[in-house]
Amino acid sequence: MSKRGLEAVDTDEDPINWRQDGADVTLYDETNRDAWIQVTFEAGVSPEHRLFMICDDCGAVFAQRTKPGHGTVCGDCGATFDH
């Protein structure tokens, strides 16, 4: 499990509206019916097509901002993965 704690953050930004239906998550704007995206999470997607890195050892989830190279290191537990 991830060792990161939960921390309350006060912000003046608008909240993000979302709903989950199984493996699908929909982000939407309540004031604009046309402003929404739907994302489906699928196991087994190759690393170059993932939006997030999920550590198999500790379960930590990280945004994947670039196409991965030949390996990845988990920022929480330090596990290494070859691609």
PDB file of C-alpha atoms in Angstrom:
ATOM      1  CA  MET A   1       0.000   0.000   0.000  1.00  0.00           C
ATOM      2  CA  SER A   2       1.020   3.572  -0.513  1.00  0.00           C
ATOM      3  CA  LYS A   3       2.519   5.306   2.514  1.00  0.00           C
ATOM      4  CA  ARG A   4       1.300   8.718   1.443  1.00  0.00           C
ATOM      5  CA  GLY A   5      -1.222  10.288   3.816  1.00  0.00           C
ATOM      6  CA  LEU A   6      -4.369  12.225   3.120  1.00  0.00           C
ATOM      7  CA  GLU A   7      -4.203  15.973   3.510  1.00  0.00           C
ATOM      8  CA  ALA A   8      -7.067  18.461   3.335  1.00  0.00           C
ATOM      9  CA  VAL A   9      -6.431  21.308   0.917  1.00  0.00           C
ATOM     10  CA  ASP A  10      -8.403  24.543   0.864  1.00  0.00           C
ATOM     11  CA  THR A  11      -8.790  25.952  -2.640  1.00  0.00           C
ATOM     12  CA  ASP A  12     -10.808  28.606  -4.427  1.00  0.00           C
ATOM     13  CA  GLU A  13     -10.930  26.521  -7.628  1.00  0.00           C
ATOM     14  CA  ASP A  14     -14.153  24.972  -8.874  1.00  0.00           C
ATOM     15  CA  PRO A  15     -14.597  21.313  -7.838  1.00  0.00           C
ATOM     16  CA  ILE A  16     -14.306  18.595 -10.495  1.00  0.00           C
ATOM     17  CA  ASN A  17     -17.537  16.703 -10.994  1.00  0.00           C
ATOM     18  CA  TRP A  18     -17.166  12.995 -11.708  1.00  0.00           C
ATOM     19  CA  ARG A  19     -19.059   9.734 -11.543  1.00  0.00           C
ATOM     20  CA  GLN A  20     -17.925   6.121 -11.836  1.00  0.00           C
ATOM     21  CA  ASP A  21     -19.731   3.246 -13.509  1.00  0.00           C
ATOM     22  CA  GLY A  22     -17.712   0.036 -13.254  1.00  0.00           C
ATOM     23  CA  ALA A  23     -14.385   0.624 -15.032  1.00  0.00           C
ATOM     24  CA  ASP A  24     -15.613   3.908 -16.582  1.00  0.00           C
ATOM     25  CA  VAL A  25     -15.096   7.349 -15.033  1.00  0.00           C
ATOM     26  CA  THR A  26     -16.836  10.435 -16.440  1.00  0.00           C
ATOM     27  CA  LEU A  27     -15.617  13.982 -15.716  1.00  0.00           C
ATOM     28  CA  TYR A  28     -18.164  16.675 -16.488  1.00  0.00           C
ATOM     29  CA  ASP A  29     -19.189  20.321 -16.071  1.00  0.00           C
ATOM     30  CA  GLU A  30     -22.650  20.712 -14.532  1.00  0.00           C
ATOM     31  CA  THR A  31     -23.185  24.053 -16.295  1.00  0.00           C
ATOM     32  CA  ASN A  32     -22.291  22.808 -19.814  1.00  0.00           C
ATOM     33  CA  ARG A  33     -23.913  19.595 -21.058  1.00  0.00           C
ATOM     34  CA  ASP A  34     -21.328  19.302 -23.862  1.00  0.00           C
ATOM     35  CA  ALA A  35     -18.293  19.508 -21.543  1.00  0.00           C
ATOM     36  CA  TRP A  36     -17.463  15.946 -20.488  1.00  0.00           C
ATOM     37  CA  ILE A  37     -14.970  13.139 -21.040  1.00  0.00           C
ATOM     38  CA  GLN A  38     -15.253   9.429 -20.320  1.00  0.00           C
ATOM     39  CA  VAL A  39     -12.264   7.230 -19.515  1.00  0.00           C
ATOM     40  CA  THR A  40     -12.225   3.432 -19.334  1.00  0.00           C
ATOM     41  CA  PHE A  41      -9.576   1.644 -17.287  1.00  0.00           C
ATOM     42  CA  GLU A  42      -8.332  -1.598 -18.840  1.00  0.00           C
ATOM     43  CA  ALA A  43      -5.878  -4.084 -17.379  1.00  0.00           C
ATOM     44  CA  GLY A  44      -3.022  -5.149 -19.625  1.00  0.00           C
ATOM     45  CA  VAL A  45      -2.650  -1.922 -21.636  1.00  0.00           C
ATOM     46  CA  SER A  46       0.950  -1.581 -22.840  1.00  0.00           C
ATOM     47  CA  PRO A  47       3.000   1.085 -20.981  1.00  0.00           C
ATOM     48  CA  GLU A  48       3.251   3.487 -23.939  1.00  0.00           C
ATOM     49  CA  HIS A  49      -0.541   3.840 -24.002  1.00  0.00           C
ATOM     50  CA  ARG A  50      -1.170   4.271 -20.260  1.00  0.00           C
ATOM     51  CA  LEU A  51      -2.131   7.569 -18.644  1.00  0.00           C
ATOM     52  CA  PHE A  52      -1.051   6.315 -15.221  1.00  0.00           C
ATOM     53  CA  MET A  53       1.647   4.065 -13.794  1.00  0.00           C
ATOM     54  CA  ILE A  54       0.376   1.566 -11.219  1.00  0.00           C
ATOM     55  CA  CYS A  55       2.975  -0.144  -9.047  1.00  0.00           C
ATOM     56  CA  ASP A  56       2.409  -3.916  -8.950  1.00  0.00           C
ATOM     57  CA  ASP A  57       4.253  -4.167  -5.621  1.00  0.00           C
ATOM     58  CA  CYS A  58       2.588  -1.482  -3.471  1.00  0.00           C
ATOM     59  CA  GLY A  59      -0.420  -0.316  -5.531  1.00  0.00           C
ATOM     60  CA  ALA A  60       0.673   3.346  -5.779  1.00  0.00           C
ATOM     61  CA  VAL A  61      -0.753   5.266  -8.753  1.00  0.00           C
ATOM     62  CA  PHE A  62       1.191   8.025 -10.528  1.00  0.00           C
ATOM     63  CA  ALA A  63       0.372  10.208 -13.529  1.00  0.00           C
ATOM     64  CA  GLN A  64       2.502   9.161 -16.502  1.00  0.00           C
ATOM     65  CA  ARG A  65       3.458  12.441 -18.155  1.00  0.00           C
ATOM     66  CA  THR A  66       5.788  11.047 -20.822  1.00  0.00           C
ATOM     67  CA  LYS A  67       6.173   7.894 -22.858  1.00  0.00           C
ATOM     68  CA  PRO A  68       8.122   5.420 -20.704  1.00  0.00           C
ATOM     69  CA  GLY A  69      11.671   4.419 -21.519  1.00  0.00           C
ATOM     70  CA  HIS A  70      13.131   0.986 -20.833  1.00  0.00           C
ATOM     71  CA  GLY A  71      12.125   0.950 -17.165  1.00  0.00           C
ATOM     72  CA  THR A  72      10.148   2.617 -14.391  1.00  0.00           C
ATOM     73  CA  VAL A  73      10.875   3.161 -10.680  1.00  0.00           C
ATOM     74  CA  CYS A  74       8.019   3.476  -8.175  1.00  0.00           C
ATOM     75  CA  GLY A  75       8.162   6.763  -6.280  1.00  0.00           C
ATOM     76  CA  ASP A  76       6.704   5.187  -3.104  1.00  0.00           C
ATOM     77  CA  CYS A  77       8.387   1.813  -2.589  1.00  0.00           C
ATOM     78  CA  GLY A  78      11.323   2.027  -5.038  1.00  0.00           C
ATOM     79  CA  ALA A  79      10.354  -1.110  -6.994  1.00  0.00           C
ATOM     80  CA  THR A  80      11.827  -1.198 -10.518  1.00  0.00           C
ATOM     81  CA  PHE A  81      10.070  -2.449 -13.638  1.00  0.00           C
ATOM     82  CA  ASP A  82      11.554  -3.192 -17.074  1.00  0.00           C
ATOM     83  CA  HIS A  83       9.444  -2.526 -20.169  1.00  0.00           C
TER      84      HIS A  83
END
